[in-house]
XYZ file of C-alpha atoms in Angstrom:
670
model
C 15.720 38.461 -84.549
C 16.144 34.577 -84.476
C 14.838 31.989 -86.434
C 13.949 30.172 -82.791
C 12.195 33.516 -81.575
C 10.524 34.202 -85.045
C 9.217 30.566 -84.302
C 8.227 30.751 -80.943
C 6.279 34.310 -81.911
C 3.935 32.548 -84.985
C 3.485 29.619 -82.566
C 1.633 32.131 -80.010
C -0.172 34.043 -82.721
C -1.430 30.739 -83.934
C -2.269 29.732 -80.571
C -4.231 32.669 -79.737
C -5.433 34.376 -82.998
C -5.902 31.500 -85.673
C -3.732 30.450 -88.577
C -5.019 33.049 -90.624
C -3.124 36.035 -88.626
C -0.523 33.663 -87.913
C 0.255 32.938 -91.911
C 0.097 36.767 -92.094
C 2.412 37.036 -89.069
C 5.049 34.913 -90.304
C 5.091 36.573 -93.739
C 5.855 39.902 -92.285
C 8.314 38.283 -89.957
C 10.339 35.909 -93.118
C 10.294 38.745 -95.480
C 9.961 41.617 -93.676
C 8.570 44.883 -94.261
C 6.145 44.615 -97.186
C 3.303 46.492 -99.121
C -0.103 44.808 -99.294
C 0.563 43.624 -102.800
C 3.531 41.614 -101.937
C 2.239 40.405 -99.034
C -0.466 38.966 -100.800
C 2.176 36.910 -102.894
C 4.031 35.953 -100.326
C 1.552 34.577 -97.464
C -0.751 33.197 -100.722
C -3.875 34.689 -99.608
C -6.407 36.133 -101.273
C -6.646 40.270 -100.602
C -9.935 39.896 -98.631
C -8.522 36.979 -96.154
C -5.094 39.301 -96.081
C -7.114 42.740 -95.199
C -9.132 40.545 -92.274
C -5.836 39.177 -91.137
C -4.021 42.627 -91.105
C -7.318 44.388 -89.166
C -6.990 41.666 -86.394
C -2.716 42.141 -85.993
C -3.360 45.704 -86.027
C -6.074 45.943 -83.741
C -3.745 43.719 -81.225
C -0.666 45.743 -81.771
C 1.085 42.471 -83.406
C 2.019 44.960 -86.951
C 3.095 48.073 -87.432
C 1.817 50.197 -90.676
C 3.384 53.400 -91.673
C 1.998 55.403 -95.054
C 4.185 57.052 -97.345
C 2.945 60.336 -97.585
C 4.718 60.764 -101.533
C 3.838 57.712 -103.053
C 0.725 57.053 -100.666
C 1.370 53.499 -100.031
C 1.054 51.480 -96.733
C 3.467 49.713 -95.705
C 3.687 46.869 -92.797
C 6.017 45.314 -90.077
C 5.642 42.401 -87.919
C 6.784 42.850 -84.435
C 7.959 39.876 -83.067
C 8.693 41.453 -79.066
C 4.705 42.458 -79.024
C 3.599 38.914 -80.147
C 5.711 37.210 -77.454
C 4.007 39.327 -74.912
C 1.217 37.392 -75.878
C 3.055 34.778 -73.246
C 2.823 37.226 -70.484
C -1.106 37.887 -70.680
C -2.014 35.838 -67.559
C 0.814 37.232 -65.491
C -1.195 40.475 -65.993
C -4.213 40.059 -65.431
C -3.273 37.897 -62.334
C -0.737 41.233 -61.399
C -3.800 43.608 -61.691
C -5.811 41.200 -59.499
C -3.650 41.061 -56.719
C -3.212 44.766 -56.757
C -6.732 46.065 -57.134
C -9.181 43.658 -57.009
C -11.092 41.515 -59.401
C -12.761 44.113 -61.266
C -9.093 45.063 -62.228
C -8.539 41.842 -63.626
C -11.464 41.627 -65.584
C -10.636 45.391 -67.231
C -7.146 44.271 -68.054
C -8.557 40.794 -69.478
C -10.998 42.752 -71.645
C -8.625 45.057 -72.828
C -6.158 42.370 -73.951
C -9.233 40.694 -75.860
C -9.969 43.970 -77.444
C -5.836 44.994 -78.351
C -6.338 48.701 -77.626
C -9.999 50.393 -77.348
C -11.584 53.166 -75.902
C -12.159 53.756 -72.189
C -15.863 53.873 -73.158
C -15.848 50.365 -74.858
C -13.954 48.889 -72.326
C -17.005 49.972 -70.080
C -19.229 48.422 -72.224
C -17.096 45.551 -72.468
C -17.282 45.547 -68.294
C -20.730 45.849 -67.852
C -22.301 43.812 -70.517
C -21.911 40.972 -68.377
C -23.067 42.585 -65.524
C -26.349 43.577 -67.621
C -26.789 39.681 -68.726
C -27.160 38.669 -65.400
C -29.722 41.450 -64.276
C -31.728 40.848 -67.425
C -32.083 37.098 -66.307
C -32.988 38.033 -62.613
C -35.317 40.787 -64.208
C -37.115 37.888 -65.719
C -36.718 35.690 -62.788
C -38.420 38.447 -60.718
C -41.381 38.917 -63.442
C -42.300 35.433 -62.785
C -42.362 35.919 -58.556
C -44.792 39.098 -59.118
C -46.946 37.217 -61.388
C -46.585 34.355 -58.475
C -48.054 37.134 -56.218
C -50.503 38.375 -58.258
C -52.097 34.350 -58.129
C -51.917 34.751 -54.371
C -49.134 33.040 -53.708
C -45.383 34.699 -52.782
C -45.029 37.998 -51.512
C -44.805 40.568 -54.233
C -41.681 42.023 -53.267
C -40.654 43.025 -57.542
C -40.096 46.964 -56.581
C -37.498 45.767 -53.734
C -35.645 43.776 -56.300
C -35.474 46.565 -58.668
C -33.673 49.032 -56.861
C -31.447 45.894 -55.882
C -30.741 45.331 -59.169
C -29.912 49.466 -59.820
C -27.983 49.714 -56.677
C -25.682 46.976 -57.683
C -25.593 48.435 -61.305
C -24.521 51.792 -59.696
C -21.864 50.014 -57.855
C -20.549 48.096 -60.648
C -20.146 51.560 -62.783
C -18.033 52.730 -59.353
C -16.199 50.125 -59.260
C -15.461 50.435 -62.996
C -14.311 53.770 -62.553
C -12.416 53.235 -59.724
C -10.599 50.270 -61.591
C -9.697 52.302 -64.877
C -7.728 54.661 -62.369
C -6.574 52.628 -60.666
C -4.702 50.693 -63.894
C -3.733 54.194 -65.806
C -2.353 55.426 -62.665
C -0.386 52.471 -61.920
C 0.776 52.385 -65.375
C -0.361 48.886 -66.355
C -2.249 50.415 -68.903
C -1.306 53.777 -70.896
C -3.118 55.431 -73.544
C -1.841 54.999 -76.995
C -1.876 57.564 -80.415
C -0.529 57.119 -84.010
C 3.378 57.356 -82.989
C 3.066 54.392 -81.198
C 1.508 52.623 -83.924
C 4.455 53.120 -86.185
C 7.791 50.464 -86.479
C 10.547 52.361 -85.087
C 12.467 53.269 -88.022
C 9.690 55.029 -89.119
C 9.618 56.963 -86.512
C 13.332 57.434 -86.660
C 12.926 59.184 -90.046
C 10.166 61.263 -89.170
C 12.388 62.694 -86.024
C 15.125 62.942 -88.574
C 13.098 65.098 -90.691
C 11.555 67.266 -88.347
C 15.363 67.621 -86.796
C 16.621 69.071 -90.046
C 13.554 71.612 -90.249
C 14.488 73.010 -86.730
C 17.805 74.010 -88.190
C 20.159 70.700 -86.891
C 22.364 69.321 -89.614
C 23.497 66.068 -89.898
C 27.498 66.772 -90.624
C 30.270 63.663 -91.291
C 32.690 65.821 -90.440
C 33.105 66.220 -86.562
C 31.748 63.841 -83.746
C 30.248 66.633 -81.675
C 28.011 67.488 -84.664
C 26.803 64.076 -84.984
C 26.162 64.260 -81.314
C 24.360 67.074 -80.873
C 22.113 65.743 -84.213
C 21.628 62.703 -82.526
C 20.836 63.943 -79.147
C 18.097 66.448 -81.105
C 16.661 63.323 -82.887
C 16.345 61.563 -79.762
C 14.631 64.285 -77.783
C 12.155 64.025 -80.572
C 11.672 60.860 -80.513
C 10.817 61.132 -76.479
C 8.484 63.190 -77.235
C 6.668 61.332 -79.643
C 6.640 58.593 -77.060
C 6.079 60.540 -73.858
C 3.871 63.086 -74.827
C 1.088 62.698 -76.299
C -0.656 66.080 -78.256
C -3.969 67.399 -76.680
C -3.838 64.878 -74.114
C -7.165 63.775 -72.683
C -8.126 65.239 -69.491
C -7.105 63.094 -66.670
C -4.487 60.540 -68.695
C -1.372 63.611 -68.027
C -1.322 63.169 -64.722
C -1.280 59.907 -64.342
C 1.764 59.942 -66.671
C 3.851 61.995 -65.033
C 3.816 59.954 -61.953
C 4.540 56.711 -63.624
C 8.010 58.634 -64.971
C 6.178 59.388 -68.334
C 7.011 63.053 -69.145
C 7.900 65.727 -66.740
C 10.021 65.873 -63.893
C 10.468 63.551 -60.855
C 8.006 64.727 -58.319
C 6.451 62.641 -55.126
C 3.016 60.386 -55.736
C 0.260 62.305 -54.295
C -2.671 59.670 -53.315
C -5.167 61.735 -52.152
C -5.689 63.613 -55.026
C -9.229 64.003 -56.602
C -9.035 62.155 -59.721
C -12.317 63.986 -61.394
C -11.173 67.253 -59.941
C -7.894 67.150 -61.328
C -9.342 66.376 -64.418
C -11.576 69.045 -64.853
C -9.255 71.755 -63.640
C -6.743 70.477 -66.706
C -9.307 70.109 -69.403
C -10.494 73.804 -68.656
C -8.044 75.810 -66.787
C -9.891 78.843 -67.439
C -13.687 77.287 -67.106
C -15.601 77.047 -64.404
C -17.863 75.299 -65.104
C -17.935 71.503 -64.429
C -16.165 69.360 -67.220
C -18.313 66.733 -68.617
C -18.335 63.332 -66.721
C -16.889 61.761 -69.679
C -14.393 63.698 -70.853
C -11.651 60.714 -70.633
C -13.385 58.020 -71.826
C -12.394 59.317 -75.848
C -8.876 58.404 -74.530
C -7.967 55.128 -76.570
C -5.407 52.786 -74.188
C -3.617 48.968 -74.280
C -1.957 47.215 -71.617
C 1.632 48.584 -70.853
C 3.946 45.600 -70.827
C 6.663 47.889 -70.435
C 5.562 48.948 -66.426
C 4.443 45.223 -65.997
C 8.266 44.253 -67.030
C 8.939 46.642 -63.933
C 6.598 45.560 -61.430
C 7.469 41.679 -62.172
C 11.152 43.157 -61.776
C 10.268 44.748 -58.101
C 8.677 41.190 -57.548
C 12.011 39.090 -58.231
C 13.916 41.569 -55.927
C 11.646 41.447 -52.648
C 11.544 37.285 -53.409
C 15.643 38.164 -53.325
C 15.415 40.176 -50.348
C 13.080 37.411 -48.299
C 15.405 34.465 -49.512
C 18.234 35.937 -48.185
C 17.148 38.226 -45.263
C 14.084 37.464 -44.100
C 10.423 38.347 -44.948
C 9.665 41.572 -42.843
C 12.820 43.417 -44.682
C 11.369 42.015 -48.360
C 7.896 43.594 -47.307
C 9.966 46.512 -46.173
C 12.138 46.473 -49.072
C 8.904 45.770 -51.434
C 7.403 49.012 -50.009
C 10.944 50.996 -51.203
C 10.611 49.167 -54.871
C 7.019 50.324 -55.291
C 7.602 54.033 -54.304
C 10.794 54.148 -56.630
C 9.068 52.566 -59.671
C 6.238 55.018 -59.730
C 9.020 56.803 -61.521
C 10.145 54.315 -63.693
C 8.025 53.961 -66.532
C 10.486 50.902 -68.261
C 13.213 48.920 -67.390
C 15.464 49.994 -70.402
C 15.407 53.353 -72.163
C 16.772 52.883 -75.897
C 16.495 56.518 -76.055
C 18.612 57.490 -73.292
C 20.670 60.439 -74.528
C 23.288 60.132 -71.580
C 25.792 57.150 -72.442
C 24.766 53.904 -71.130
C 28.018 52.772 -69.460
C 28.559 56.034 -67.287
C 25.760 56.605 -64.765
C 25.630 57.964 -61.317
C 23.728 56.651 -58.337
C 22.625 60.426 -57.557
C 20.813 60.553 -61.050
C 18.727 57.109 -60.088
C 15.387 57.832 -58.390
C 15.445 58.036 -54.917
C 13.112 58.148 -52.347
C 13.509 58.875 -48.429
C 12.404 56.937 -45.178
C 9.204 58.985 -44.640
C 7.744 57.505 -48.073
C 8.763 54.099 -47.336
C 7.050 54.205 -43.457
C 4.093 55.690 -45.406
C 4.166 52.941 -47.669
C 4.759 49.855 -45.370
C 1.615 48.330 -44.071
C 0.796 48.885 -40.551
C -0.125 46.185 -39.241
C 3.216 44.924 -40.203
C 5.590 44.053 -36.857
C 8.766 45.563 -37.580
C 10.312 45.346 -34.066
C 10.010 41.171 -33.816
C 12.422 41.146 -37.042
C 14.994 43.689 -35.932
C 16.065 41.940 -32.464
C 16.172 43.969 -29.172
C 19.642 45.379 -29.710
C 18.418 46.971 -32.989
C 14.820 47.899 -30.870
C 16.652 49.832 -28.257
C 18.614 51.859 -31.159
C 15.702 52.650 -32.906
C 13.984 53.787 -29.694
C 16.878 56.028 -28.364
C 17.224 57.605 -31.937
C 13.432 58.345 -31.790
C 13.825 60.036 -28.385
C 16.727 62.268 -29.860
C 14.694 63.041 -32.379
C 11.785 63.957 -30.373
C 13.298 65.422 -27.785
C 13.609 63.851 -24.533
C 9.928 62.993 -24.533
C 8.246 59.809 -22.976
C 8.740 56.734 -25.180
C 5.637 53.907 -25.162
C 3.948 56.230 -22.814
C 6.400 56.407 -19.989
C 8.398 59.369 -19.072
C 12.034 59.473 -20.032
C 14.315 60.480 -17.222
C 16.933 63.558 -18.239
C 18.859 63.491 -15.325
C 22.248 62.739 -14.898
C 24.023 60.558 -12.809
C 26.273 62.286 -10.484
C 30.156 61.289 -11.637
C 32.412 60.047 -8.869
C 36.156 60.659 -9.130
C 36.627 56.943 -9.845
C 34.738 57.732 -13.409
C 37.214 60.016 -14.420
C 40.281 57.627 -13.734
C 38.290 54.400 -14.979
C 38.185 53.225 -18.171
C 35.558 52.965 -20.651
C 35.913 49.176 -20.935
C 35.219 48.748 -17.200
C 32.179 51.127 -17.945
C 30.684 48.543 -20.754
C 31.505 45.556 -18.339
C 29.219 47.021 -15.698
C 26.451 47.709 -18.501
C 26.364 44.017 -19.852
C 26.571 42.823 -16.305
C 22.819 45.138 -15.831
C 19.409 42.685 -16.769
C 18.028 43.473 -19.343
C 14.976 46.134 -19.141
C 11.839 45.072 -19.224
C 9.450 46.606 -22.103
C 7.074 48.787 -20.557
C 3.131 48.833 -21.631
C 2.015 51.960 -23.690
C 0.199 53.964 -20.870
C -1.928 57.681 -21.278
C -0.015 60.928 -21.008
C -0.673 62.447 -18.071
C -3.517 64.863 -17.442
C -1.584 67.205 -15.132
C 1.178 68.503 -17.794
C 2.965 65.416 -18.017
C 5.277 64.522 -21.432
C 3.390 63.487 -24.134
C 4.829 59.851 -25.725
C 6.816 60.113 -28.651
C 5.048 60.296 -31.848
C 4.257 56.945 -33.304
C 5.150 58.155 -36.940
C 8.834 59.103 -35.914
C 9.290 55.311 -34.269
C 7.908 53.798 -36.904
C 10.233 55.642 -39.326
C 13.074 54.893 -37.482
C 12.314 51.381 -37.510
C 12.095 51.412 -41.187
C 15.247 53.262 -41.470
C 16.869 50.010 -39.575
C 15.195 47.917 -41.881
C 16.798 49.878 -44.685
C 20.346 50.218 -43.089
C 19.909 45.781 -42.771
C 19.204 45.922 -46.295
C 21.873 48.097 -47.513
C 24.784 46.036 -45.417
C 23.633 42.930 -47.099
C 26.440 41.754 -49.514
C 23.607 42.144 -52.802
C 23.390 45.543 -51.711
C 19.728 45.758 -52.202
C 19.421 49.649 -51.455
C 22.009 52.504 -51.491
C 21.908 55.312 -48.956
C 22.498 58.785 -51.332
C 24.920 61.389 -49.992
C 23.138 64.384 -47.878
C 22.588 66.553 -51.205
C 19.623 64.465 -51.548
C 18.204 64.785 -48.192
C 19.253 63.493 -44.510
C 17.936 60.016 -45.706
C 17.503 59.833 -49.398
C 17.527 55.657 -50.613
C 17.737 54.147 -54.190
C 18.327 51.463 -55.616
C 21.165 50.354 -57.995
C 19.043 48.015 -60.703
C 21.684 47.529 -63.170
C 23.982 45.752 -60.462
C 21.563 43.665 -58.982
C 20.299 42.288 -62.655
C 23.918 41.721 -63.565
C 24.796 39.464 -60.404
C 21.317 37.762 -60.675
C 21.726 36.889 -64.173
C 25.801 35.598 -63.297
C 23.763 33.639 -60.399
C 21.749 32.189 -63.338
C 23.983 31.854 -65.331
C 26.253 29.699 -63.572
C 23.479 27.632 -62.062
C 22.692 26.624 -65.950
C 26.263 25.887 -66.829
C 26.404 23.402 -63.541
C 23.509 21.636 -64.478
C 24.552 21.513 -68.117
C 28.325 20.481 -67.835
C 28.894 19.655 -63.999
C 30.387 21.379 -61.213
C 34.202 21.563 -63.186
C 32.707 23.149 -66.094
C 31.670 26.186 -63.699
C 35.177 26.500 -62.140
C 36.818 26.859 -65.550
C 33.772 29.668 -66.546
C 35.137 31.319 -62.920
C 38.679 30.997 -63.477
C 38.469 32.665 -66.716
C 36.064 35.307 -65.692
C 38.297 35.909 -62.736
C 41.693 35.994 -64.590
C 40.749 36.490 -68.091
C 42.528 34.815 -71.598
C 44.438 31.567 -70.810
C 46.025 28.942 -72.086
C 45.736 25.071 -70.863
C 47.876 24.616 -68.201
C 47.111 28.201 -66.813
C 43.511 26.993 -66.498
C 44.408 23.412 -64.882
C 47.168 25.290 -62.288
C 43.999 27.690 -61.296
C 41.492 25.281 -60.908
C 43.336 22.892 -59.605
C 42.527 19.991 -61.846
C 44.557 17.564 -64.189
C 45.249 18.862 -67.584
C 43.163 15.639 -69.029
C 39.908 16.753 -67.310
C 40.226 20.405 -68.167
C 40.532 19.731 -71.596
C 37.516 17.408 -71.984
C 35.501 20.323 -70.097
C 36.972 22.629 -72.354
C 35.982 21.167 -75.733
C 32.436 20.729 -74.360
C 31.989 24.245 -73.144
C 33.305 25.478 -76.769
C 31.183 22.775 -78.632
C 27.794 24.386 -76.866
C 29.451 27.878 -77.696
C 29.875 29.108 -74.037
C 33.724 29.587 -74.227
C 35.818 31.101 -77.414
C 39.647 29.851 -78.635
C 42.296 32.739 -79.681
C 45.198 31.402 -81.381
C 48.119 33.516 -81.048
C 51.126 32.694 -83.743
C 54.693 32.869 -82.736
C 56.367 33.101 -86.156
C 54.969 33.707 -90.017
C 54.027 30.208 -90.621
C 51.218 30.101 -88.417
C 52.286 26.130 -86.951
C 49.890 24.928 -84.516
C 52.971 23.680 -82.534
C 54.189 26.898 -82.320
C 51.167 28.994 -81.763
C 49.415 29.652 -78.435
C 45.878 28.841 -77.796
C 44.197 31.373 -75.186
C 40.475 30.402 -74.117
C 38.013 33.384 -72.848
C 34.706 33.401 -71.555
C 32.460 36.291 -73.187
C 29.222 37.063 -71.020
C 27.506 38.913 -73.615
C 27.489 35.542 -75.872
C 26.465 33.326 -73.521
C 23.366 35.163 -72.502
C 22.550 35.254 -76.487
C 22.937 31.628 -76.776
C 20.835 31.315 -73.268
C 18.529 33.150 -75.000
C 18.086 31.334 -78.462
C 18.166 27.811 -76.045
C 15.080 29.586 -74.121
C 13.495 30.510 -77.127
C 13.940 27.045 -79.072
C 12.666 24.702 -76.016
C 9.345 26.966 -75.154
C 8.440 26.794 -79.532
C 8.888 22.871 -78.872
C 6.929 22.873 -75.551
C 4.338 24.849 -77.578
C 4.418 22.539 -80.840
C 3.671 19.381 -77.986
C 0.757 20.562 -76.659
C -0.558 21.546 -80.135
C 0.724 17.873 -81.231
C -1.549 16.508 -77.829
C -4.278 18.409 -78.591
C -4.632 17.685 -82.128
C -4.703 13.624 -81.032
C -7.740 14.302 -78.792
C -9.447 16.973 -80.999
C -12.953 15.034 -81.027
C -12.961 14.271 -77.392
C -12.071 18.010 -76.680
C -14.943 19.165 -79.009
C -17.301 17.001 -76.932
C -16.405 18.603 -73.806
C -16.499 21.936 -74.995
C -20.104 21.675 -75.906
C -21.982 24.161 -73.730
C -24.632 21.081 -73.352
C -21.491 18.776 -71.886
C -19.756 21.435 -69.651
C -20.794 21.063 -65.727
C -22.047 17.609 -66.902
C -19.218 15.320 -67.578
C -19.722 12.561 -65.160
C -23.064 11.867 -66.635
C -22.257 12.166 -70.429
C -18.657 11.266 -70.335
C -17.776 7.843 -70.296
C -15.540 6.421 -67.990
C -12.654 6.287 -70.598
C -13.255 9.789 -71.833
C -13.083 11.730 -68.573
C -9.418 9.654 -67.705
C -8.209 10.478 -71.338
C -9.588 14.552 -70.503
C -8.147 14.384 -66.994
C -4.946 13.074 -67.975
C -4.556 15.591 -71.234
C -5.475 18.962 -68.697
C -2.569 17.288 -66.296
C -0.299 17.034 -69.142
C -1.179 20.555 -70.924
C -0.924 22.113 -67.199
C 2.655 20.776 -67.101
C 3.863 22.236 -70.133
C 2.104 25.494 -70.090
C 3.912 25.708 -66.519
C 7.367 24.936 -67.993
C 6.867 27.960 -70.266
C 6.007 29.966 -67.364
C 9.093 28.926 -66.067
C 11.326 29.238 -68.996
C 9.869 33.081 -69.590
C 11.207 34.200 -65.912
C 14.461 33.354 -67.222
C 13.791 35.371 -70.544
C 12.588 37.963 -68.537
C 16.065 38.417 -66.464
C 18.148 38.041 -69.505
C 16.507 40.406 -71.945
C 13.731 42.187 -69.871
C 15.117 43.723 -66.697
């Protein structure tokens, strides 16, 4: 963690939770792992206030804790990545609203405010506003009833009570559906003790468990070390992906999102409540209690949010390169694949991180993608007439010589003449090209007297989807790739690692071009293509004067994007007799760009706080309950203009922070 990342995380905690929590968090970031007495010394806070700040940070998953079993001392450690995730709270809420409706967005919003919470507590928080509304409505209805008693009004109090009860039941059903949707999607995940500890503490526990199981940590042979490391990682993955005594209904949702279990095809017609009861009581015939899942403690899963955000970024790129309709098909494929991917990067992967095979990646079939594509989406308009004819012929070949679009397809062959045997294929091709194009015939009902039925719409739809997938596979970016026949006749997968590297390279080149000019970009591309070169070689390959090349190399080296290696020709190491080779390190450039992004975001937050401090009296007045909604009458024209200008300025600053966060996602999380 760099200084810029620590500063940004502290500013975010201060912006959301106040000065007390930010002081505790900053002390843990700067000093590292501390127990309560040392933390009170470094933060200069009394123990009572310190405990309040720690309670808030632990509740929001910003601080990890671990109690030593021998000394009975609790240590605390700050999680700066969890603090950075605060900047994506609005995106997570908007994503839940877009996928599952307003109720799911409000559920995620309440969970972000509570940190981690039981489902029962989420239910109470969600229904609190509805109960308040109903209480106001009940008071209003009582007024109507009193008026009706005096002889005025209709006196329909009973009907209003029934309507309120019906609305309450609908709200509860909507809440239950939203909870199930966000858990099935993976945006909300269960949490337990192992996830509240620091990674180093979990590793120590895993090492102790591996040694207790008979594994030996040997330093003599690499094979023994590798086996022991695999045993430790397996234990860590078990704690991370498998919750002991899993609550009913949660295990199925987690398996469908790739956490635990094998790669299974996701079912969308499963009775959630019935499956929960069967999981809870496999040998019992009685029903499970209705609140069997309400004791589960859950929190927002930003790992899954990163997966869904990556899918959105790839779908946007496909729409830019190919078109809107293929991008919708691609989004459906990514949706099916992401159900089996719980996170973008797995730090506990046992296999070698550098070597992987496409066959090991999650795959989907064309039929699964066709089932996920919206039915109202017109796929033929984006394929063109040639592709449509190919799709129709492929569908007819798959389903036999059946009718297409309701018209029977003729299976009678043309009688061949003697000229056809001696003629060339080119003549027949030219003859086919001269024929007028066939008109698309309207769909007709099947014949009542034994006529052949039309080809199934699902088969034609799958063929059209297959054409779009081939179009995506043939694009230079290779958005999808087709697997071997061993995975099925039409198995498709996505090489996320290669696509993300291409996106990172494209974004990095855009940054270099914007900061240093087109010549700097050409120099970087030359060094990437040819490796380490000296000034003259770079000048020859870049086709520019040596004077301009030297200025560009000096600017890139000062910014840290280029490195210089000195190779002496003799033992005296004189500069005149040494060779200086320039080279470009993409990993180092990525790290430097991330630090620049963190620093820029921190400065934008500081600017927003400074502007807010200047207008603190006006903002306090505008936020009063008696002023909200009546600004035109209670605020002067000067105050309204200043408030409007400040809101526009804050909107610009926060919008720029969101744009920078997209780059952080690309370089760090994807």
